[in-house]
PDB file of C-alpha atoms in Angstrom:
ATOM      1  CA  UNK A   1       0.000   0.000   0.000  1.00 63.00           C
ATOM      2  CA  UNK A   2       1.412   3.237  -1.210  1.00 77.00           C
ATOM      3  CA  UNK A   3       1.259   6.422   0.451  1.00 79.00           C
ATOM      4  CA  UNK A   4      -1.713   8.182  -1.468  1.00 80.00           C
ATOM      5  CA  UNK A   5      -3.841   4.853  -0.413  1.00 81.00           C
ATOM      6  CA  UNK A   6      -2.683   5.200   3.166  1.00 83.00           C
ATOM      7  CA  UNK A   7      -4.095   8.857   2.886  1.00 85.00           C
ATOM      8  CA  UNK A   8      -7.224   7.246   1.306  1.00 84.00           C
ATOM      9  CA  UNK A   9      -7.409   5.043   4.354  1.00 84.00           C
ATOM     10  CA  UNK A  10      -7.270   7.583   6.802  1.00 87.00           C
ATOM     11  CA  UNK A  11      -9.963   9.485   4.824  1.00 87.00           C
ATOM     12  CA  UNK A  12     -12.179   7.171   4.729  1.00 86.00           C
ATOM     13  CA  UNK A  13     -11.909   6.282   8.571  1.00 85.00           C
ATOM     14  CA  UNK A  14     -11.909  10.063   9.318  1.00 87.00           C
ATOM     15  CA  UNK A  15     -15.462   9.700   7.809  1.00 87.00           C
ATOM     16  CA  UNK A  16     -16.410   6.910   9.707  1.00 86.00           C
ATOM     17  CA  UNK A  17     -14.817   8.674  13.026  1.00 86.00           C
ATOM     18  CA  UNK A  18     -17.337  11.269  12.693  1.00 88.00           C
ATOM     19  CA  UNK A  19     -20.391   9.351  11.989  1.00 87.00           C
ATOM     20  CA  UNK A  20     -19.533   6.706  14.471  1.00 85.00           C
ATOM     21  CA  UNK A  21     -18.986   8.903  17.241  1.00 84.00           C
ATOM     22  CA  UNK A  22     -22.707  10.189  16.935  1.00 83.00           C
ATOM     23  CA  UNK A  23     -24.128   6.461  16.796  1.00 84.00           C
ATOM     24  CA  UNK A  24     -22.330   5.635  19.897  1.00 83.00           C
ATOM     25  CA  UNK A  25     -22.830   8.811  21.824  1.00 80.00           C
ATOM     26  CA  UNK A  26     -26.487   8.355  21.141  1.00 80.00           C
ATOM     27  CA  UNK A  27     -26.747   4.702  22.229  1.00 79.00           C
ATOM     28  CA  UNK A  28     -24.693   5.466  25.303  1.00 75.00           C
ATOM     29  CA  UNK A  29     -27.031   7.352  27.018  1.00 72.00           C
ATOM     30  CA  UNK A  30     -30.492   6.786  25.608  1.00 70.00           C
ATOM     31  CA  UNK A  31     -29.637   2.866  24.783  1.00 72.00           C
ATOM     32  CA  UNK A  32     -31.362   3.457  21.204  1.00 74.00           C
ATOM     33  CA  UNK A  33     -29.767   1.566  18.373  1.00 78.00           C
ATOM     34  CA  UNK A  34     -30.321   4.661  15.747  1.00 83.00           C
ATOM     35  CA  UNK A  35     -30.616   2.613  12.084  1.00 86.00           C
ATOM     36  CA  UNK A  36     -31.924   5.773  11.353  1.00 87.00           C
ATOM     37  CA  UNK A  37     -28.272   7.407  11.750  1.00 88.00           C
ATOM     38  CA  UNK A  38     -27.280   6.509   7.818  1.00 89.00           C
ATOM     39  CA  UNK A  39     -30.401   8.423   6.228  1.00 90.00           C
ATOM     40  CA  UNK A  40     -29.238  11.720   8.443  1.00 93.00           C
ATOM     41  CA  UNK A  41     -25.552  11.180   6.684  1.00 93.00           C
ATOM     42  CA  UNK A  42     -27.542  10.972   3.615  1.00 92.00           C
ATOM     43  CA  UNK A  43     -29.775  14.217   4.435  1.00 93.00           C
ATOM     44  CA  UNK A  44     -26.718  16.082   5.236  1.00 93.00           C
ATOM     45  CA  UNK A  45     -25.093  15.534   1.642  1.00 93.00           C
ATOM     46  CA  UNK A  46     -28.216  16.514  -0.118  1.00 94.00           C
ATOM     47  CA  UNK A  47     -28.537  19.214   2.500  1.00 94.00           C
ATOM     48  CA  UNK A  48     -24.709  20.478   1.446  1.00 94.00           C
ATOM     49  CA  UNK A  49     -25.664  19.953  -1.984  1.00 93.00           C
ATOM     50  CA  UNK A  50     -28.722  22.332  -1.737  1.00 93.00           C
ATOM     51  CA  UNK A  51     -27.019  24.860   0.094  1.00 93.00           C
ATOM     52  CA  UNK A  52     -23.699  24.670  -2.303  1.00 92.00           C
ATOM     53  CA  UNK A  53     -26.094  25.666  -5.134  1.00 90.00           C
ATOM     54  CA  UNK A  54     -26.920  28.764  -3.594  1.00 89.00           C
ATOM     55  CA  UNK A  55     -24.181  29.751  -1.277  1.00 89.00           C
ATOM     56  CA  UNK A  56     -20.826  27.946  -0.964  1.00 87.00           C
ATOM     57  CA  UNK A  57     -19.559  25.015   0.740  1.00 89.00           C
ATOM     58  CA  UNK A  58     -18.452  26.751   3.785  1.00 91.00           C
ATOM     59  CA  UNK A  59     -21.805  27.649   4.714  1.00 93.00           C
ATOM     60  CA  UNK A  60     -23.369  24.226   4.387  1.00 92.00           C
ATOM     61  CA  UNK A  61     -20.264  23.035   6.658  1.00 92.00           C
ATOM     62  CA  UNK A  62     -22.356  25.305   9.341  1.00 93.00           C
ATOM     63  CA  UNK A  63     -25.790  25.261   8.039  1.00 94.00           C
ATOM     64  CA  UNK A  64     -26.414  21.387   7.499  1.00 95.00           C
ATOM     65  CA  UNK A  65     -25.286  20.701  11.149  1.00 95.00           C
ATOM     66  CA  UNK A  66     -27.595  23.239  12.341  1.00 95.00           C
ATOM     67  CA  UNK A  67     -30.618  21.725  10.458  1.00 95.00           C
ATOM     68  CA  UNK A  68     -29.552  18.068  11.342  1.00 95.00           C
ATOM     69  CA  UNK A  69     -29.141  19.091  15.073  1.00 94.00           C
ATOM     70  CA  UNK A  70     -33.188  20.536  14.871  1.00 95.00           C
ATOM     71  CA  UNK A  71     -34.113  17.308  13.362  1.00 93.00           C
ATOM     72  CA  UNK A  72     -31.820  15.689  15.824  1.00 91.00           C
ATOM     73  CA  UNK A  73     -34.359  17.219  18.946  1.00 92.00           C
ATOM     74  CA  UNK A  74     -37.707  16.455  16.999  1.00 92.00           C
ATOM     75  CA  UNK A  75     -36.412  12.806  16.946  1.00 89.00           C
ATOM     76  CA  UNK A  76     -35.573  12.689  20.325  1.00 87.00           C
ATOM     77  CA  UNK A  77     -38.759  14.586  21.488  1.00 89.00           C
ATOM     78  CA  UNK A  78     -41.300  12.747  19.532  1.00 88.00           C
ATOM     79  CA  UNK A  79     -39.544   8.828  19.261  1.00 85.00           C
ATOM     80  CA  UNK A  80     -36.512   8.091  21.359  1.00 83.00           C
ATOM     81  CA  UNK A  81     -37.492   9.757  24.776  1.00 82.00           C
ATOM     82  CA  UNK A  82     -40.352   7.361  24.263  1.00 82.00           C
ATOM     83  CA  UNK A  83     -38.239   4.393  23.683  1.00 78.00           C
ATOM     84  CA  UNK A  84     -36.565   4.497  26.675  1.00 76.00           C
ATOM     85  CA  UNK A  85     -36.541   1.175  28.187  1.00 74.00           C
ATOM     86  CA  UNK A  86     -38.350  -0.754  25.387  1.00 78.00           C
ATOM     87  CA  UNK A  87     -36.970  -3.800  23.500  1.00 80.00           C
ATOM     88  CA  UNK A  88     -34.259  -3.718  21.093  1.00 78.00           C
ATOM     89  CA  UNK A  89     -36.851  -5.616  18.521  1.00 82.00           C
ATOM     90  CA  UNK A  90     -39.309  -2.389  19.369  1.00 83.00           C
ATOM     91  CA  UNK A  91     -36.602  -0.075  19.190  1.00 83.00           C
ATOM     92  CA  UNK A  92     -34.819  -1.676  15.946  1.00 83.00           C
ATOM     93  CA  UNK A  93     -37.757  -1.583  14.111  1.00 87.00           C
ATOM     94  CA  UNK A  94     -38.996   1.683  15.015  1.00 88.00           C
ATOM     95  CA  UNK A  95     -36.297   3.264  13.936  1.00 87.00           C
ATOM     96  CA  UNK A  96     -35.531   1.347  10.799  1.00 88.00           C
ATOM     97  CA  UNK A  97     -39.062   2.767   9.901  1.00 90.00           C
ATOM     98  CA  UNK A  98     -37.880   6.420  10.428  1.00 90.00           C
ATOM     99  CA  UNK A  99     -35.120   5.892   8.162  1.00 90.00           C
ATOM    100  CA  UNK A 100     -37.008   4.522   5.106  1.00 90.00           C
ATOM    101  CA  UNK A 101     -39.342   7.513   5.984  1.00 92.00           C
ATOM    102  CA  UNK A 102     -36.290   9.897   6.000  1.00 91.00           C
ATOM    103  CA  UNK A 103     -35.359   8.311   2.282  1.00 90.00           C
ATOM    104  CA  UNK A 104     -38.457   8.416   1.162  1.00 90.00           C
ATOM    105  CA  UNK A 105     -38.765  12.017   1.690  1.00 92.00           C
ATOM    106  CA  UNK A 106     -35.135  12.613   0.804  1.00 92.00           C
ATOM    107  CA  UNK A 107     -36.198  10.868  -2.525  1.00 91.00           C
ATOM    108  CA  UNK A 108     -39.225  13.091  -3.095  1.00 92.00           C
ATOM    109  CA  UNK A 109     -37.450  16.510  -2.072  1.00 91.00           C
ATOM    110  CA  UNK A 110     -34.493  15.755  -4.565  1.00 90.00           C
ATOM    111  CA  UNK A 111     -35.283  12.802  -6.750  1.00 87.00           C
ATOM    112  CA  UNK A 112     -33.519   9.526  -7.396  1.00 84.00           C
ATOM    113  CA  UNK A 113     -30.532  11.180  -9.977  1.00 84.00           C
ATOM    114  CA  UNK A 114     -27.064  11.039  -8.664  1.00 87.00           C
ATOM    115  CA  UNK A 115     -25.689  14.203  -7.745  1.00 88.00           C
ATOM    116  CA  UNK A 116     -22.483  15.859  -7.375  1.00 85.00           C
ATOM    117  CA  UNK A 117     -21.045  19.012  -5.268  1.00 87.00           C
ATOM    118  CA  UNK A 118     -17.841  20.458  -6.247  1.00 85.00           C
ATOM    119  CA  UNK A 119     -14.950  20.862  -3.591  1.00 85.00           C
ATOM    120  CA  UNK A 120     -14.673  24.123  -2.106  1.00 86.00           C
ATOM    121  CA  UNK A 121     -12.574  26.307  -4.910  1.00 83.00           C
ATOM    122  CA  UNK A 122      -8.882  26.233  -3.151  1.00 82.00           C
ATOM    123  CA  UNK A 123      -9.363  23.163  -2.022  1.00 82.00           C
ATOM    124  CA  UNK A 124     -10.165  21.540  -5.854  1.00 80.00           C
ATOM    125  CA  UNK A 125      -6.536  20.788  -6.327  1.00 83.00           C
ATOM    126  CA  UNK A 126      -3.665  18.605  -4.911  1.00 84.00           C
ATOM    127  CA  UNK A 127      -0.931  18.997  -2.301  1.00 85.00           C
ATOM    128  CA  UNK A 128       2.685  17.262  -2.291  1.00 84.00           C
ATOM    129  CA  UNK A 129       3.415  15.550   0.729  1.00 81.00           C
ATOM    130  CA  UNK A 130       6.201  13.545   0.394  1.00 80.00           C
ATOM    131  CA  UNK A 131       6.090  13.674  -3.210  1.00 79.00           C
ATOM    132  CA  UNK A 132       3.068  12.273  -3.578  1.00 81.00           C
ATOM    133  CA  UNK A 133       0.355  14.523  -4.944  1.00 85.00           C
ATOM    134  CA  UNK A 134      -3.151  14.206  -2.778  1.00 85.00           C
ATOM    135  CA  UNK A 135      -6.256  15.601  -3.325  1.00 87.00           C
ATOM    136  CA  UNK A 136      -6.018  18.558  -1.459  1.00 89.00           C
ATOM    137  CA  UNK A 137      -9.789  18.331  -0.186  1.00 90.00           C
ATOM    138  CA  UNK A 138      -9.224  14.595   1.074  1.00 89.00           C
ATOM    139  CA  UNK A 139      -6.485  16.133   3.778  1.00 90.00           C
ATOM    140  CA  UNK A 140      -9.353  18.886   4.876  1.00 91.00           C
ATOM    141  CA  UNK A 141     -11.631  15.985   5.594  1.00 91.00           C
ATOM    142  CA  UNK A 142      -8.795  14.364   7.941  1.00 91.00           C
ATOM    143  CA  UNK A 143      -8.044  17.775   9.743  1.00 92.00           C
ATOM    144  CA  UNK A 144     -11.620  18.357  10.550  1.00 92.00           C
ATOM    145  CA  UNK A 145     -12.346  14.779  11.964  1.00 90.00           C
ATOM    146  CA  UNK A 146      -8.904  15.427  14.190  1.00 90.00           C
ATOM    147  CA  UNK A 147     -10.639  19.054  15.337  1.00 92.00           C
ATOM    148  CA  UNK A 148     -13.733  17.132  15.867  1.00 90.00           C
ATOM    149  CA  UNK A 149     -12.004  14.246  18.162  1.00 88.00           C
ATOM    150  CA  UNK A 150     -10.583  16.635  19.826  1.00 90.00           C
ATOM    151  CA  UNK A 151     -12.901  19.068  20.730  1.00 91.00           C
ATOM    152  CA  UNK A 152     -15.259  15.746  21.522  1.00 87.00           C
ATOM    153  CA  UNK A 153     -12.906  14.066  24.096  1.00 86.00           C
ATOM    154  CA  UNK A 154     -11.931  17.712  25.617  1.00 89.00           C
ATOM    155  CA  UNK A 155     -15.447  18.943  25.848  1.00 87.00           C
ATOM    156  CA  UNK A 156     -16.681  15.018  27.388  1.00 85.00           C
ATOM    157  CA  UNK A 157     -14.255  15.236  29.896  1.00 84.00           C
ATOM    158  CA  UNK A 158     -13.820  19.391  30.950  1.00 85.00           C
ATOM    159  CA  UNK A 159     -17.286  20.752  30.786  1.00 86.00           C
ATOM    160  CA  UNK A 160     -20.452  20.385  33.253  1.00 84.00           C
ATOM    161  CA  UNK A 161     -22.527  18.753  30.755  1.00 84.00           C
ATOM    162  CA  UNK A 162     -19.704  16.530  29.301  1.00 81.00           C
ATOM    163  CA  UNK A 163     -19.312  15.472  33.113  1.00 83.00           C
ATOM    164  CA  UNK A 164     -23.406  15.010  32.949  1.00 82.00           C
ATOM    165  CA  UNK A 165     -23.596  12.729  29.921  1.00 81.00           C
ATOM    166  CA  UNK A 166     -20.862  10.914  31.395  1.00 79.00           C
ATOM    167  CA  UNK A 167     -22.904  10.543  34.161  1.00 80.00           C
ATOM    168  CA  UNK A 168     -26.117   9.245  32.950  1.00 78.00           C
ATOM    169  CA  UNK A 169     -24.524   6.697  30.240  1.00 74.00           C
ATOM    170  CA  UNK A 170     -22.817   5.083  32.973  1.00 74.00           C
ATOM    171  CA  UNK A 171     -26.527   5.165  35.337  1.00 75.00           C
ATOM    172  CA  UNK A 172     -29.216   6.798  34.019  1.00 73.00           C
ATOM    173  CA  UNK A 173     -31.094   5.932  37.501  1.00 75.00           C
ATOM    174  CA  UNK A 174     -28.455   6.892  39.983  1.00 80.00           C
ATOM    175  CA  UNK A 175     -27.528   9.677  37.588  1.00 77.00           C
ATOM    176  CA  UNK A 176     -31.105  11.300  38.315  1.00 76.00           C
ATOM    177  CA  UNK A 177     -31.034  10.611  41.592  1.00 78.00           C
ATOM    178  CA  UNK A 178     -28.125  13.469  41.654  1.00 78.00           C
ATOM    179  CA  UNK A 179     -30.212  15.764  40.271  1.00 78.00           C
ATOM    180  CA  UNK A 180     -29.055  15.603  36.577  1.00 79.00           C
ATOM    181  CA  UNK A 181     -31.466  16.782  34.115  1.00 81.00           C
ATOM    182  CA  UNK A 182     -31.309  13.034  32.278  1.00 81.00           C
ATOM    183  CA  UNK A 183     -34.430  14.276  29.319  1.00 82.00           C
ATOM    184  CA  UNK A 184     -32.226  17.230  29.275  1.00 85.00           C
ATOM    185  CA  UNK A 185     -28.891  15.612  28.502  1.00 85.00           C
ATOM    186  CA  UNK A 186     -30.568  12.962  26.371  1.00 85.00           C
ATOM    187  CA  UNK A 187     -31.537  15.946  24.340  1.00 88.00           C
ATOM    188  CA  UNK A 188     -28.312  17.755  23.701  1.00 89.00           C
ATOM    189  CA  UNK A 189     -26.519  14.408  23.299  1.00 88.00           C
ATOM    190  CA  UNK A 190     -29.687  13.185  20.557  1.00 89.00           C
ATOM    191  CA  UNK A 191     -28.618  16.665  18.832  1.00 92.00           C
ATOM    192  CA  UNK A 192     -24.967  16.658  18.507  1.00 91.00           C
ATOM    193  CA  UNK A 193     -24.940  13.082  17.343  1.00 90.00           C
ATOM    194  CA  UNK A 194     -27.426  14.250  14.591  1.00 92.00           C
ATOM    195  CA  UNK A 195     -24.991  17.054  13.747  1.00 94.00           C
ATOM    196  CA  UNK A 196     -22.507  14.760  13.442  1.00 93.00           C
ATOM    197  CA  UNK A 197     -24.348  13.117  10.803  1.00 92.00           C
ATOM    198  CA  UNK A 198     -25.241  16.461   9.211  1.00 93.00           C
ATOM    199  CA  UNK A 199     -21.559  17.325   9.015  1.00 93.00           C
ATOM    200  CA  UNK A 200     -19.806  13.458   7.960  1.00 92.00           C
ATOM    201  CA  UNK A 201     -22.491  14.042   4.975  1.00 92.00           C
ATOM    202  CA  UNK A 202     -21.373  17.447   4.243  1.00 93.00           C
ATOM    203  CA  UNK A 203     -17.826  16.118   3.840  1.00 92.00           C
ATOM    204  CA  UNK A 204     -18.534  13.272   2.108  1.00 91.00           C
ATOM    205  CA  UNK A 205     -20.644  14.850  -0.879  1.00 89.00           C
ATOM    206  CA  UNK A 206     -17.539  16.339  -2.387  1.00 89.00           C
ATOM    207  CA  UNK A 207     -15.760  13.172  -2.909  1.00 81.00           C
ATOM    208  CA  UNK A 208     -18.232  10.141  -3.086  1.00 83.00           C
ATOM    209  CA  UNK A 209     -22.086   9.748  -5.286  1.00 81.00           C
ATOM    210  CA  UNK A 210     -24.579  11.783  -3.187  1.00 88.00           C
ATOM    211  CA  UNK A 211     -27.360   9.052  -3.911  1.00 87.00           C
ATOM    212  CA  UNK A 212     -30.532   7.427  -2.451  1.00 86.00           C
ATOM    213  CA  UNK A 213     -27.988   4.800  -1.698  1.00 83.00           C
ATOM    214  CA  UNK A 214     -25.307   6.001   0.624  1.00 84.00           C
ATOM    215  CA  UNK A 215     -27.162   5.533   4.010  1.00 83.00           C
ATOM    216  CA  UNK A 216     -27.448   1.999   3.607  1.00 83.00           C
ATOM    217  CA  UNK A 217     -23.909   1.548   2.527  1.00 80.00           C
ATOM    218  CA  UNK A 218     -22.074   3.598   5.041  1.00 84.00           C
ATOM    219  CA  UNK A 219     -24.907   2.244   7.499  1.00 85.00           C
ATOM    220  CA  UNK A 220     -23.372  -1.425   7.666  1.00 85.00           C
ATOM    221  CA  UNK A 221     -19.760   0.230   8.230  1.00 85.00           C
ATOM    222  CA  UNK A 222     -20.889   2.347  11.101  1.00 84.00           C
ATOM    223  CA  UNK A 223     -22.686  -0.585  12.983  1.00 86.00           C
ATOM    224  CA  UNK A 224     -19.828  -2.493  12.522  1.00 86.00           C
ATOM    225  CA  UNK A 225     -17.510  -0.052  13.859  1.00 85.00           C
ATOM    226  CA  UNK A 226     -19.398   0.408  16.920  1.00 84.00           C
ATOM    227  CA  UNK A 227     -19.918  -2.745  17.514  1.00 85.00           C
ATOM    228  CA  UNK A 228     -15.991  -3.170  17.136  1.00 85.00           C
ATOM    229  CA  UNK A 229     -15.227   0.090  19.566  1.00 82.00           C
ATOM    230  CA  UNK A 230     -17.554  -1.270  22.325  1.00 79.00           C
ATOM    231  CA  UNK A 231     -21.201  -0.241  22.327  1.00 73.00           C
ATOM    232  CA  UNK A 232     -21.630   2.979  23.458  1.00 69.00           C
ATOM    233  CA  UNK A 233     -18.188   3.815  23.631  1.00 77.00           C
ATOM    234  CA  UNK A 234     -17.293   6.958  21.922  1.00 77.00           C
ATOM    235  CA  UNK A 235     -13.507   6.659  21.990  1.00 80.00           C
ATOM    236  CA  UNK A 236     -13.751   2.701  21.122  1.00 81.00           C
ATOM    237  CA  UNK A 237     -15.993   4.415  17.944  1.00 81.00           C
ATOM    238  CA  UNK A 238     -13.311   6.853  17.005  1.00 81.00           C
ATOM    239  CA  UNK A 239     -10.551   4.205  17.035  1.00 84.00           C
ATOM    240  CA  UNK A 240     -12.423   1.582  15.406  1.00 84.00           C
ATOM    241  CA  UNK A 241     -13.667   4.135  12.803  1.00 82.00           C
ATOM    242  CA  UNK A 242      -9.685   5.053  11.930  1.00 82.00           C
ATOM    243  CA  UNK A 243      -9.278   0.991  12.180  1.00 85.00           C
ATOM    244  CA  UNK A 244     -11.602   0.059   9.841  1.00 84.00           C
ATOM    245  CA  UNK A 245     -10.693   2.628   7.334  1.00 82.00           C
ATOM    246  CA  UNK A 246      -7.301   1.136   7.519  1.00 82.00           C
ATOM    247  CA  UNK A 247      -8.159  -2.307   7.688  1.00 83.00           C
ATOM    248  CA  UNK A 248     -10.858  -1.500   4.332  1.00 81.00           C
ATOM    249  CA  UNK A 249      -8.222   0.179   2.360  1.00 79.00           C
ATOM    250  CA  UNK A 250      -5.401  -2.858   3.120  1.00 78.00           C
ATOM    251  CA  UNK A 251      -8.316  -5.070   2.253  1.00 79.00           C
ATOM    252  CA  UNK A 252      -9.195  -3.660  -1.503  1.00 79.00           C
ATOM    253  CA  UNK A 253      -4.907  -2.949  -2.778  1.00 79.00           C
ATOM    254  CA  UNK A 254      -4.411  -6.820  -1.435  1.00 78.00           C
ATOM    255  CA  UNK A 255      -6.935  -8.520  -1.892  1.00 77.00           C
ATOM    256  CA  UNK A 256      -9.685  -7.020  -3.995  1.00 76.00           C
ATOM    257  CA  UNK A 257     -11.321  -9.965  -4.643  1.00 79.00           C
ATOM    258  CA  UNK A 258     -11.959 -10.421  -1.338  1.00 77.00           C
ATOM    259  CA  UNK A 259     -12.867  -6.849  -0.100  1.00 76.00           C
ATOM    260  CA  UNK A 260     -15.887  -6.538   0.661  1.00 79.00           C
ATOM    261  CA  UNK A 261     -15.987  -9.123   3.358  1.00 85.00           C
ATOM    262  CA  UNK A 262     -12.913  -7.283   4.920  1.00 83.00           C
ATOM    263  CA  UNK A 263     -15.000  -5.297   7.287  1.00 82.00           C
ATOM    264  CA  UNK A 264     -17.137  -8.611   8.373  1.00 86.00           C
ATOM    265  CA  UNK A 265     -13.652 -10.428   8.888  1.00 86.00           C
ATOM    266  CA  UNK A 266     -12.547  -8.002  10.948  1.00 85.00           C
ATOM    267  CA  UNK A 267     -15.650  -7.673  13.129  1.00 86.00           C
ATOM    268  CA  UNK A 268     -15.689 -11.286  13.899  1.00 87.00           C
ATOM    269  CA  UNK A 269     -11.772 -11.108  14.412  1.00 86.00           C
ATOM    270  CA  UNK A 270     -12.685  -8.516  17.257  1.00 85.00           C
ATOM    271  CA  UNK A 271     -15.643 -10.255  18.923  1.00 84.00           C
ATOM    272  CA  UNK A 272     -13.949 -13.504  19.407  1.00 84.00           C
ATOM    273  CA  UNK A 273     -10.782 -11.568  20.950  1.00 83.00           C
ATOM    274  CA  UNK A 274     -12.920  -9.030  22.898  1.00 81.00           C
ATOM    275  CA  UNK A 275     -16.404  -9.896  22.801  1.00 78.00           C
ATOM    276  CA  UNK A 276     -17.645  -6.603  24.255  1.00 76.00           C
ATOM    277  CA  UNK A 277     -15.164  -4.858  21.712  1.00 76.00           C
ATOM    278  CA  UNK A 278     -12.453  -2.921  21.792  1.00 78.00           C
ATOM    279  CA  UNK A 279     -13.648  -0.216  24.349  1.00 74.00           C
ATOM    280  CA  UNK A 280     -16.251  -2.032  25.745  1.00 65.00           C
ATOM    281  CA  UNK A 281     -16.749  -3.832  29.807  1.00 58.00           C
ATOM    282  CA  UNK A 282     -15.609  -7.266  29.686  1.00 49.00           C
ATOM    283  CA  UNK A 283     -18.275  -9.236  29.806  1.00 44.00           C
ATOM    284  CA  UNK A 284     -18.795 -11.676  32.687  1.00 41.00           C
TER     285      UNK A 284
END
């Protein structure tokens, strides 16, 4: 694997960093498996790609959050708060039925065609590094996912409310108890994962098909990396994200034949070495 693909690699899994990270945030404290979390990746690039056509790319960078973040606390309001406590089957299905209702509309709004949105102009060209010549857009996507860990694990472990939603995803019960606003934490926590969606699909429409499609597809990735980082874990997310990016990339230069079971291989690699994951409590 040559330099350009390792770049690829860490692209990709910068990608699946972001979106992961939302999943597992979101599972962590209000114990909802979101299948819904690939059709808000998908509404965020056909967000970006609405907003590029009348403004720029920068502003659907902060627009698309924004607007994925409001449909981020309608979800939580009027479904998850409500599936508190149910079973997985209940919760699976409901919200497997709020993503083909999200793709349905997506699909009505926009229309089955393919579209494409241009890289920010600046950004359209290639860098050297190392004297290899990379798409100079590709290295913007791996910066921002670096901010975004960042600013994640600082704000989860500085702030009041990072110290609250630490809190109630270890005991929501207990958690209460001590006077944390749980509905209230659920809340911000419901929205920033959505944003997270909003902006992974922002970054992605520059460089892969904004289609009816990608939800589903980067769906199966996402559940297997947080399944791989531990369930609910967002820092077992964020390494398993990079790891599977890797792992994906090694997977299609060496064995292309074989690639698209990669990420499967992998998964079952992890569970019968750590069966709660990477990140995840051992399990008894």
């Amino acid at each position: 694997m040559d330099f350009a693909q390792l770049l690829n690699a860490v692209a990709f899994g910068s990608l699946l960093m972001i979106l992961s990270s939302g999943l597992a945030m979101i599972y962590g404290l209000r114990g909802v498996t979101n299948f819904a979390h690939g059709a808000l990746y998908m509404a965020g690039a056909y967000l970006a790609y609405s907003v590029t056509q009348h403004l720029s790319f920068w502003w659907a960078l902060l627009i698309v959050p924004l607007a994925l973040a409001v449909l981020g606390a309608v979800l939580e309001l009027v479904f998850f708060r409500r599936l508190q406590g149910r079973s997985p089957i209940e919760v699976g299905l409901v919200t497997f039925g709020l993503a083909m209702v999200l793709e349905r509309v997506i699909v009505l709004i926009w229309g089955e065609r393919t579209l494409s949105v241009n890289a920010p102009a600046g950004l359209d060209g290639t860098t050297s590094l190392f004297g290899t010549h990379y798409p100079t857009y590709r290295l913007l996507v791996i910066g921002i996912a670096l901010v975004m860990a960042v600013a994640l694990v600082w704000w989860l472990r500085a702030s009041r409310t990072g110290l609250h939603i630490r809190a109630a995803s270890h005991d929501v019960e207990t958690s209460s108890v001590m006077g944390i606003d749980v509905d209230r934490v659920s809340l911000v926590v419901v929205c920033l994962g959505a944003a997270l969606a909003g902006l992974a699909g922002t970054l992605a429409a520059p460089y892969v098909s904004v289609d009816p499609g990608m939800g589903v597809g980067i769906l199966i990735n996402v559940l297997i990396v947080v399944v791989i980082g531990g369930v609910g874990s967002i820092g077992g997310a964020m390494v398993a994200g990079m790891a599977l990016g890797l792992v994906q990339t090694m997977g299609s230069v060496l064995l292309p034949s074989y690639s698209v079971l990669v990420p499967y291989a992998a998964l079952v690699a992890v569970l019968l070495w750590r069966p709660a994951g990477l990140a995840g409590k051992r399990l008894s």
